[in-house]
Amino acid sequence: MEEIIRVNNLKKSFGTLQILKGISFSVSQGEVLSIIGPSGSGKSTILRCISQLEDVTDGTIEICGQSLVENGKYADKKSRRNVILKSGLVFQNFNLFPHYSVLKNVMDPQIRVLKKSKEEAEKTSLALLQRIGLIEKINNYPFELSGGQQQRVSIARALAMKPEVLLFDEPTSALDPELTGEILEVIRELAKDKMTMVVVTHEMAFARDISTHVIFMDGGVIVEQGKPDNVINNPKMERTKSFLSRFINV
């Protein structure tokens, strides 16, 4: 299978505080990697580095065989733009434009970034909103939607950009518990369609069921990684066991 993401010896510091201390992993086409661990372990920082929302201190990131950063040195601006279009990030807090309708939130990035025509962007957007069950909400504004509906719009907006990989930064953390299920079901459907994904999550049962590979992080390092049945059901490291003991439903 084609390697979609390769991260090697990724380091990130804020001043003297080292958040990532040499992270390495890869994700191949159609795989789902879940990253679990306590708050502050560096999980979301990995996604922010891949998405260029944070500058890397050192290390290498490649997406679809194209270099974003190699040994801490970034590719040129044009190459970086080409690489970033291959990934889509779904945020914790939706990041929708409040003054745009649902339809315009999904259409606008396609027109501005991909230079699609309005007609082409609308056709793509309507198809995606139909797919995620929000076709009846196309003229609504974000404040008129539930948190789960807003997150589904965020997913549609990311998918509309035709990324090779979707990155989810704790996509259910801002939702009430009863709304979590609808987002997890959308991600399950994407996994069935062999969408390559990296998911930072606190939903342990979901991570076990959806993933091809799981990473457990703590203190900016990978403590344990492997198949979900091994890492979540039969962890070897005491730190992993201690963390998972809090999740009695797993």
PDB file of C-alpha atoms in Angstrom:
ATOM      1  CA  MET A   1       0.000   0.000   0.000  1.00  0.00           C
ATOM      2  CA  GLU A   2       1.095   3.545  -0.744  1.00  0.00           C
ATOM      3  CA  GLU A   3       2.485   5.429   2.246  1.00  0.00           C
ATOM      4  CA  ILE A   4       0.376   8.558   2.784  1.00  0.00           C
ATOM      5  CA  ILE A   5       2.083  10.036   5.856  1.00  0.00           C
ATOM      6  CA  ARG A   6       5.589   9.476   7.127  1.00  0.00           C
ATOM      7  CA  VAL A   7       6.779  11.222  10.280  1.00  0.00           C
ATOM      8  CA  ASN A   8      10.330  10.699  11.509  1.00  0.00           C
ATOM      9  CA  ASN A   9      11.946  12.026  14.698  1.00  0.00           C
ATOM     10  CA  LEU A  10       9.407  14.864  14.970  1.00  0.00           C
ATOM     11  CA  LYS A  11      10.294  17.392  17.655  1.00  0.00           C
ATOM     12  CA  LYS A  12       8.422  20.499  18.760  1.00  0.00           C
ATOM     13  CA  SER A  13       9.387  22.948  21.479  1.00  0.00           C
ATOM     14  CA  PHE A  14       7.795  26.112  22.781  1.00  0.00           C
ATOM     15  CA  GLY A  15      10.772  27.982  24.203  1.00  0.00           C
ATOM     16  CA  THR A  16      12.440  25.602  26.632  1.00  0.00           C
ATOM     17  CA  LEU A  17       9.345  23.381  26.880  1.00  0.00           C
ATOM     18  CA  GLN A  18       9.705  20.309  24.661  1.00  0.00           C
ATOM     19  CA  ILE A  19       6.262  19.053  23.625  1.00  0.00           C
ATOM     20  CA  LEU A  20       7.286  16.372  21.110  1.00  0.00           C
ATOM     21  CA  LYS A  21      10.498  14.463  21.799  1.00  0.00           C
ATOM     22  CA  GLY A  22      11.191  12.502  18.629  1.00  0.00           C
ATOM     23  CA  ILE A  23       7.950  11.007  17.261  1.00  0.00           C
ATOM     24  CA  SER A  24       8.079   8.532  14.357  1.00  0.00           C
ATOM     25  CA  PHE A  25       5.224   6.707  12.588  1.00  0.00           C
ATOM     26  CA  SER A  26       3.715   6.113   9.168  1.00  0.00           C
ATOM     27  CA  VAL A  27       0.201   5.696   7.781  1.00  0.00           C
ATOM     28  CA  SER A  28      -0.552   3.871   4.544  1.00  0.00           C
ATOM     29  CA  GLN A  29      -3.463   4.368   2.176  1.00  0.00           C
ATOM     30  CA  GLY A  30      -6.787   3.263   3.659  1.00  0.00           C
ATOM     31  CA  GLU A  31      -5.430   2.908   7.204  1.00  0.00           C
ATOM     32  CA  VAL A  32      -6.857   4.560  10.305  1.00  0.00           C
ATOM     33  CA  LEU A  33      -4.359   5.573  12.979  1.00  0.00           C
ATOM     34  CA  SER A  34      -5.748   6.540  16.383  1.00  0.00           C
ATOM     35  CA  ILE A  35      -3.577   8.504  18.784  1.00  0.00           C
ATOM     36  CA  ILE A  36      -4.580   8.201  22.431  1.00  0.00           C
ATOM     37  CA  GLY A  37      -3.121   9.426  25.697  1.00  0.00           C
ATOM     38  CA  PRO A  38      -3.618  11.927  28.510  1.00  0.00           C
ATOM     39  CA  SER A  39      -4.172  15.638  27.930  1.00  0.00           C
ATOM     40  CA  GLY A  40      -0.909  17.463  27.351  1.00  0.00           C
ATOM     41  CA  SER A  41       0.884  14.441  25.926  1.00  0.00           C
ATOM     42  CA  GLY A  42       1.416  16.094  22.517  1.00  0.00           C
ATOM     43  CA  LYS A  43      -1.300  14.328  20.495  1.00  0.00           C
ATOM     44  CA  SER A  44      -2.902  17.422  18.976  1.00  0.00           C
ATOM     45  CA  THR A  45       0.487  19.053  18.415  1.00  0.00           C
ATOM     46  CA  ILE A  46       1.347  16.264  15.960  1.00  0.00           C
ATOM     47  CA  LEU A  47      -1.710  17.104  13.860  1.00  0.00           C
ATOM     48  CA  ARG A  48      -0.962  20.831  14.053  1.00  0.00           C
ATOM     49  CA  CYS A  49       2.580  20.203  12.806  1.00  0.00           C
ATOM     50  CA  ILE A  50       1.340  18.062   9.905  1.00  0.00           C
ATOM     51  CA  SER A  51      -1.223  20.793   9.042  1.00  0.00           C
ATOM     52  CA  GLN A  52       1.396  23.575   9.256  1.00  0.00           C
ATOM     53  CA  LEU A  53      -0.486  25.292  12.065  1.00  0.00           C
ATOM     54  CA  GLU A  54       2.683  24.890  14.128  1.00  0.00           C
ATOM     55  CA  ASP A  55       6.272  25.068  12.903  1.00  0.00           C
ATOM     56  CA  VAL A  56       8.367  21.968  13.475  1.00  0.00           C
ATOM     57  CA  THR A  57      11.491  22.320  15.629  1.00  0.00           C
ATOM     58  CA  ASP A  58      13.168  19.284  14.058  1.00  0.00           C
ATOM     59  CA  GLY A  59      12.326  16.105  12.185  1.00  0.00           C
ATOM     60  CA  THR A  60      10.818  15.026   8.879  1.00  0.00           C
ATOM     61  CA  ILE A  61       7.233  14.997   7.566  1.00  0.00           C
ATOM     62  CA  GLU A  62       6.251  13.597   4.172  1.00  0.00           C
ATOM     63  CA  ILE A  63       2.731  13.425   2.734  1.00  0.00           C
ATOM     64  CA  CYS A  64       2.123  11.243  -0.323  1.00  0.00           C
ATOM     65  CA  GLY A  65       5.878  11.030  -0.863  1.00  0.00           C
ATOM     66  CA  GLN A  66       6.287  14.807  -0.985  1.00  0.00           C
ATOM     67  CA  SER A  67       8.462  16.495   1.615  1.00  0.00           C
ATOM     68  CA  LEU A  68       6.911  19.118   3.876  1.00  0.00           C
ATOM     69  CA  VAL A  69       9.887  19.373   6.201  1.00  0.00           C
ATOM     70  CA  GLU A  70      13.134  17.388   6.236  1.00  0.00           C
ATOM     71  CA  ASN A  71      15.388  17.390   9.275  1.00  0.00           C
ATOM     72  CA  GLY A  72      13.752  20.599  10.455  1.00  0.00           C
ATOM     73  CA  LYS A  73      14.089  22.431   7.108  1.00  0.00           C
ATOM     74  CA  TYR A  74      10.876  23.287   5.279  1.00  0.00           C
ATOM     75  CA  ALA A  75      10.277  22.890   1.564  1.00  0.00           C
ATOM     76  CA  ASP A  76       9.727  26.034  -0.505  1.00  0.00           C
ATOM     77  CA  LYS A  77       6.412  27.885  -0.247  1.00  0.00           C
ATOM     78  CA  LYS A  78       4.898  26.394  -3.422  1.00  0.00           C
ATOM     79  CA  SER A  79       5.787  22.847  -2.404  1.00  0.00           C
ATOM     80  CA  ARG A  80       4.399  23.420   1.092  1.00  0.00           C
ATOM     81  CA  ARG A  81       1.098  24.595  -0.389  1.00  0.00           C
ATOM     82  CA  ASN A  82       0.874  21.527  -2.633  1.00  0.00           C
ATOM     83  CA  VAL A  83       1.583  19.240   0.317  1.00  0.00           C
ATOM     84  CA  ILE A  84      -0.928  20.886   2.655  1.00  0.00           C
ATOM     85  CA  LEU A  85      -3.743  20.436   0.133  1.00  0.00           C
ATOM     86  CA  LYS A  86      -3.293  16.682   0.490  1.00  0.00           C
ATOM     87  CA  SER A  87      -4.519  16.727   4.107  1.00  0.00           C
ATOM     88  CA  GLY A  88      -7.668  18.041   5.746  1.00  0.00           C
ATOM     89  CA  LEU A  89      -8.019  18.894   9.445  1.00  0.00           C
ATOM     90  CA  VAL A  90     -11.281  18.638  11.381  1.00  0.00           C
ATOM     91  CA  PHE A  91     -11.034  20.769  14.520  1.00  0.00           C
ATOM     92  CA  GLN A  92     -12.436  20.196  18.013  1.00  0.00           C
ATOM     93  CA  ASN A  93     -14.531  23.363  17.902  1.00  0.00           C
ATOM     94  CA  PHE A  94     -15.806  23.213  14.318  1.00  0.00           C
ATOM     95  CA  ASN A  95     -14.197  26.507  13.096  1.00  0.00           C
ATOM     96  CA  LEU A  96     -17.146  27.316  10.839  1.00  0.00           C
ATOM     97  CA  PHE A  97     -17.710  30.856   9.564  1.00  0.00           C
ATOM     98  CA  PRO A  98     -20.667  32.087  11.665  1.00  0.00           C
ATOM     99  CA  HIS A  99     -21.861  34.557   9.001  1.00  0.00           C
ATOM    100  CA  TYR A 100     -21.926  31.897   6.246  1.00  0.00           C
ATOM    101  CA  SER A 101     -24.725  29.432   5.624  1.00  0.00           C
ATOM    102  CA  VAL A 102     -24.022  25.703   5.823  1.00  0.00           C
ATOM    103  CA  LEU A 103     -23.788  25.515   2.033  1.00  0.00           C
ATOM    104  CA  LYS A 104     -21.443  28.500   1.769  1.00  0.00           C
ATOM    105  CA  ASN A 105     -19.191  27.133   4.545  1.00  0.00           C
ATOM    106  CA  VAL A 106     -18.602  24.037   2.428  1.00  0.00           C
ATOM    107  CA  MET A 107     -18.433  25.851  -0.916  1.00  0.00           C
ATOM    108  CA  ASP A 108     -16.161  28.756  -0.040  1.00  0.00           C
ATOM    109  CA  PRO A 109     -12.818  26.927   0.440  1.00  0.00           C
ATOM    110  CA  GLN A 110     -13.303  25.108  -2.856  1.00  0.00           C
ATOM    111  CA  ILE A 111     -13.768  28.419  -4.676  1.00  0.00           C
ATOM    112  CA  ARG A 112     -10.990  30.309  -2.876  1.00  0.00           C
ATOM    113  CA  VAL A 113      -8.342  27.597  -2.622  1.00  0.00           C
ATOM    114  CA  LEU A 114      -9.112  25.074  -5.371  1.00  0.00           C
ATOM    115  CA  LYS A 115     -10.371  27.806  -7.756  1.00  0.00           C
ATOM    116  CA  LYS A 116     -13.494  25.822  -8.581  1.00  0.00           C
ATOM    117  CA  SER A 117     -16.425  27.512 -10.271  1.00  0.00           C
ATOM    118  CA  LYS A 118     -19.399  28.348  -8.086  1.00  0.00           C
ATOM    119  CA  GLU A 119     -21.470  25.743  -9.917  1.00  0.00           C
ATOM    120  CA  GLU A 120     -18.906  22.976  -9.472  1.00  0.00           C
ATOM    121  CA  ALA A 121     -18.390  23.826  -5.785  1.00  0.00           C
ATOM    122  CA  GLU A 122     -22.126  23.829  -5.162  1.00  0.00           C
ATOM    123  CA  LYS A 123     -22.576  20.444  -6.841  1.00  0.00           C
ATOM    124  CA  THR A 124     -19.805  18.891  -4.713  1.00  0.00           C
ATOM    125  CA  SER A 125     -21.132  20.522  -1.537  1.00  0.00           C
ATOM    126  CA  LEU A 126     -24.711  19.384  -2.028  1.00  0.00           C
ATOM    127  CA  ALA A 127     -23.597  15.812  -2.652  1.00  0.00           C
ATOM    128  CA  LEU A 128     -21.528  15.776   0.553  1.00  0.00           C
ATOM    129  CA  LEU A 129     -24.250  17.393   2.657  1.00  0.00           C
ATOM    130  CA  GLN A 130     -26.693  14.820   1.326  1.00  0.00           C
ATOM    131  CA  ARG A 131     -24.244  12.066   2.270  1.00  0.00           C
ATOM    132  CA  ILE A 132     -23.919  13.239   5.883  1.00  0.00           C
ATOM    133  CA  GLY A 133     -27.649  13.866   6.338  1.00  0.00           C
ATOM    134  CA  LEU A 134     -27.729  17.674   6.355  1.00  0.00           C
ATOM    135  CA  ILE A 135     -29.229  18.492   2.968  1.00  0.00           C
ATOM    136  CA  GLU A 136     -32.228  20.089   4.674  1.00  0.00           C
ATOM    137  CA  LYS A 137     -29.937  22.482   6.579  1.00  0.00           C
ATOM    138  CA  ILE A 138     -28.081  24.037   3.626  1.00  0.00           C
ATOM    139  CA  ASN A 139     -29.540  27.528   4.224  1.00  0.00           C
ATOM    140  CA  ASN A 140     -29.131  27.461   7.998  1.00  0.00           C
ATOM    141  CA  TYR A 141     -26.330  29.212   9.865  1.00  0.00           C
ATOM    142  CA  PRO A 142     -24.006  27.515  12.376  1.00  0.00           C
ATOM    143  CA  PHE A 143     -25.785  28.987  15.414  1.00  0.00           C
ATOM    144  CA  GLU A 144     -28.980  27.261  14.272  1.00  0.00           C
ATOM    145  CA  LEU A 145     -27.339  23.810  14.352  1.00  0.00           C
ATOM    146  CA  SER A 146     -26.535  21.392  17.145  1.00  0.00           C
ATOM    147  CA  GLY A 147     -22.892  20.744  17.944  1.00  0.00           C
ATOM    148  CA  GLY A 148     -23.083  17.406  16.178  1.00  0.00           C
ATOM    149  CA  GLN A 149     -24.533  19.008  13.061  1.00  0.00           C
ATOM    150  CA  GLN A 150     -21.832  21.692  13.079  1.00  0.00           C
ATOM    151  CA  GLN A 151     -19.137  19.028  13.294  1.00  0.00           C
ATOM    152  CA  ARG A 152     -20.689  17.159  10.390  1.00  0.00           C
ATOM    153  CA  VAL A 153     -20.526  20.363   8.328  1.00  0.00           C
ATOM    154  CA  SER A 154     -16.839  20.646   9.277  1.00  0.00           C
ATOM    155  CA  ILE A 155     -16.253  17.108   8.019  1.00  0.00           C
ATOM    156  CA  ALA A 156     -18.088  17.860   4.757  1.00  0.00           C
ATOM    157  CA  ARG A 157     -15.987  21.005   4.302  1.00  0.00           C
ATOM    158  CA  ALA A 158     -12.779  19.007   4.772  1.00  0.00           C
ATOM    159  CA  LEU A 159     -13.915  16.247   2.390  1.00  0.00           C
ATOM    160  CA  ALA A 160     -14.859  18.813  -0.260  1.00  0.00           C
ATOM    161  CA  MET A 161     -11.172  19.671  -0.640  1.00  0.00           C
ATOM    162  CA  LYS A 162     -10.473  16.083  -1.836  1.00  0.00           C
ATOM    163  CA  PRO A 163      -7.673  15.366   0.660  1.00  0.00           C
ATOM    164  CA  GLU A 164      -5.630  12.181   0.628  1.00  0.00           C
ATOM    165  CA  VAL A 165      -5.818  12.001   4.427  1.00  0.00           C
ATOM    166  CA  LEU A 166      -8.210  13.407   7.032  1.00  0.00           C
ATOM    167  CA  LEU A 167      -6.892  14.496  10.425  1.00  0.00           C
ATOM    168  CA  PHE A 168      -9.357  14.591  13.332  1.00  0.00           C
ATOM    169  CA  ASP A 169      -8.380  16.529  16.467  1.00  0.00           C
ATOM    170  CA  GLU A 170     -10.641  15.085  19.189  1.00  0.00           C
ATOM    171  CA  PRO A 171     -13.725  15.548  16.994  1.00  0.00           C
ATOM    172  CA  THR A 172     -16.206  14.754  19.794  1.00  0.00           C
ATOM    173  CA  SER A 173     -14.625  16.597  22.723  1.00  0.00           C
ATOM    174  CA  ALA A 174     -16.833  19.703  22.339  1.00  0.00           C
ATOM    175  CA  LEU A 175     -20.041  17.677  22.057  1.00  0.00           C
ATOM    176  CA  ASP A 176     -22.607  16.556  24.574  1.00  0.00           C
ATOM    177  CA  PRO A 177     -22.394  12.780  25.104  1.00  0.00           C
ATOM    178  CA  GLU A 178     -25.640  12.101  23.235  1.00  0.00           C
ATOM    179  CA  LEU A 179     -24.270  13.862  20.130  1.00  0.00           C
ATOM    180  CA  THR A 180     -20.966  11.991  20.089  1.00  0.00           C
ATOM    181  CA  GLY A 181     -22.423   8.908  18.418  1.00  0.00           C
ATOM    182  CA  GLU A 182     -23.463  10.679  15.228  1.00  0.00           C
ATOM    183  CA  ILE A 183     -19.920  11.935  14.597  1.00  0.00           C
ATOM    184  CA  LEU A 184     -18.359   8.584  15.362  1.00  0.00           C
ATOM    185  CA  GLU A 185     -20.773   6.981  12.906  1.00  0.00           C
ATOM    186  CA  VAL A 186     -19.704   9.411  10.149  1.00  0.00           C
ATOM    187  CA  ILE A 187     -16.056   8.498  10.785  1.00  0.00           C
ATOM    188  CA  ARG A 188     -16.944   4.790  10.743  1.00  0.00           C
ATOM    189  CA  GLU A 189     -18.546   5.234   7.326  1.00  0.00           C
ATOM    190  CA  LEU A 190     -15.435   7.010   6.052  1.00  0.00           C
ATOM    191  CA  ALA A 191     -13.319   4.118   7.333  1.00  0.00           C
ATOM    192  CA  LYS A 192     -15.538   1.665   5.438  1.00  0.00           C
ATOM    193  CA  ASP A 193     -14.839   3.731   2.317  1.00  0.00           C
ATOM    194  CA  LYS A 194     -11.097   3.319   3.000  1.00  0.00           C
ATOM    195  CA  MET A 195     -10.471   6.983   3.734  1.00  0.00           C
ATOM    196  CA  THR A 196      -6.999   7.379   5.233  1.00  0.00           C
ATOM    197  CA  MET A 197      -7.354   8.999   8.659  1.00  0.00           C
ATOM    198  CA  VAL A 198      -5.410  10.028  11.738  1.00  0.00           C
ATOM    199  CA  VAL A 199      -7.708  10.446  14.737  1.00  0.00           C
ATOM    200  CA  VAL A 200      -6.758  11.976  18.078  1.00  0.00           C
ATOM    201  CA  THR A 201      -9.448  10.750  20.453  1.00  0.00           C
ATOM    202  CA  HIS A 202     -10.443  10.008  24.036  1.00  0.00           C
ATOM    203  CA  GLU A 203     -13.045   7.486  22.821  1.00  0.00           C
ATOM    204  CA  MET A 204     -11.207   4.276  23.619  1.00  0.00           C
ATOM    205  CA  ALA A 205     -13.833   1.784  22.435  1.00  0.00           C
ATOM    206  CA  PHE A 206     -14.138   3.728  19.190  1.00  0.00           C
ATOM    207  CA  ALA A 207     -10.354   3.781  18.713  1.00  0.00           C
ATOM    208  CA  ARG A 208     -10.217   0.031  19.260  1.00  0.00           C
ATOM    209  CA  ASP A 209     -13.044  -0.693  16.817  1.00  0.00           C
ATOM    210  CA  ILE A 210     -12.153   1.722  14.010  1.00  0.00           C
ATOM    211  CA  SER A 211      -8.359   1.672  13.883  1.00  0.00           C
ATOM    212  CA  THR A 212      -5.839  -0.379  11.999  1.00  0.00           C
ATOM    213  CA  HIS A 213      -3.105   0.963  14.302  1.00  0.00           C
ATOM    214  CA  VAL A 214      -3.036   2.730  17.699  1.00  0.00           C
ATOM    215  CA  ILE A 215      -0.387   4.937  19.307  1.00  0.00           C
ATOM    216  CA  PHE A 216      -0.408   5.641  23.047  1.00  0.00           C
ATOM    217  CA  MET A 217       1.495   8.816  23.948  1.00  0.00           C
ATOM    218  CA  ASP A 218       2.580  10.345  27.213  1.00  0.00           C
ATOM    219  CA  GLY A 219       4.992  13.156  27.949  1.00  0.00           C
ATOM    220  CA  GLY A 220       5.767  13.855  24.305  1.00  0.00           C
ATOM    221  CA  VAL A 221       6.888  10.319  23.446  1.00  0.00           C
ATOM    222  CA  ILE A 222       5.266   7.174  22.045  1.00  0.00           C
ATOM    223  CA  VAL A 223       4.976   4.776  24.975  1.00  0.00           C
ATOM    224  CA  GLU A 224       3.331   1.918  23.082  1.00  0.00           C
ATOM    225  CA  GLN A 225       2.003   1.286  19.583  1.00  0.00           C
ATOM    226  CA  GLY A 226       0.559  -1.558  17.571  1.00  0.00           C
ATOM    227  CA  LYS A 227      -2.695  -3.207  16.601  1.00  0.00           C
ATOM    228  CA  PRO A 228      -5.685  -1.905  18.591  1.00  0.00           C
ATOM    229  CA  ASP A 229      -6.383  -5.293  20.172  1.00  0.00           C
ATOM    230  CA  ASN A 230      -2.843  -5.337  21.527  1.00  0.00           C
ATOM    231  CA  VAL A 231      -2.521  -1.732  22.690  1.00  0.00           C
ATOM    232  CA  ILE A 232      -6.040  -1.264  24.103  1.00  0.00           C
ATOM    233  CA  ASN A 233      -7.089  -4.765  25.136  1.00  0.00           C
ATOM    234  CA  ASN A 234      -3.682  -6.190  26.067  1.00  0.00           C
ATOM    235  CA  PRO A 235      -1.224  -3.353  26.757  1.00  0.00           C
ATOM    236  CA  LYS A 236       2.302  -4.302  27.756  1.00  0.00           C
ATOM    237  CA  MET A 237       3.527  -1.066  29.304  1.00  0.00           C
ATOM    238  CA  GLU A 238       2.475  -0.143  32.847  1.00  0.00           C
ATOM    239  CA  ARG A 239       1.821   3.468  31.839  1.00  0.00           C
ATOM    240  CA  THR A 240      -0.608   2.320  29.141  1.00  0.00           C
ATOM    241  CA  LYS A 241      -2.342  -0.020  31.587  1.00  0.00           C
ATOM    242  CA  SER A 242      -2.682   2.787  34.135  1.00  0.00           C
ATOM    243  CA  PHE A 243      -4.180   5.171  31.576  1.00  0.00           C
ATOM    244  CA  LEU A 244      -6.654   2.630  30.174  1.00  0.00           C
ATOM    245  CA  SER A 245      -7.790   1.503  33.634  1.00  0.00           C
ATOM    246  CA  ARG A 246      -9.922   4.656  33.782  1.00  0.00           C
ATOM    247  CA  PHE A 247     -11.978   3.543  30.794  1.00  0.00           C
ATOM    248  CA  ILE A 248     -14.080   0.765  32.268  1.00  0.00           C
ATOM    249  CA  ASN A 249     -16.205   0.502  29.106  1.00  0.00           C
ATOM    250  CA  VAL A 250     -13.241  -0.754  27.050  1.00  0.00           C
TER     251      VAL A 250
END
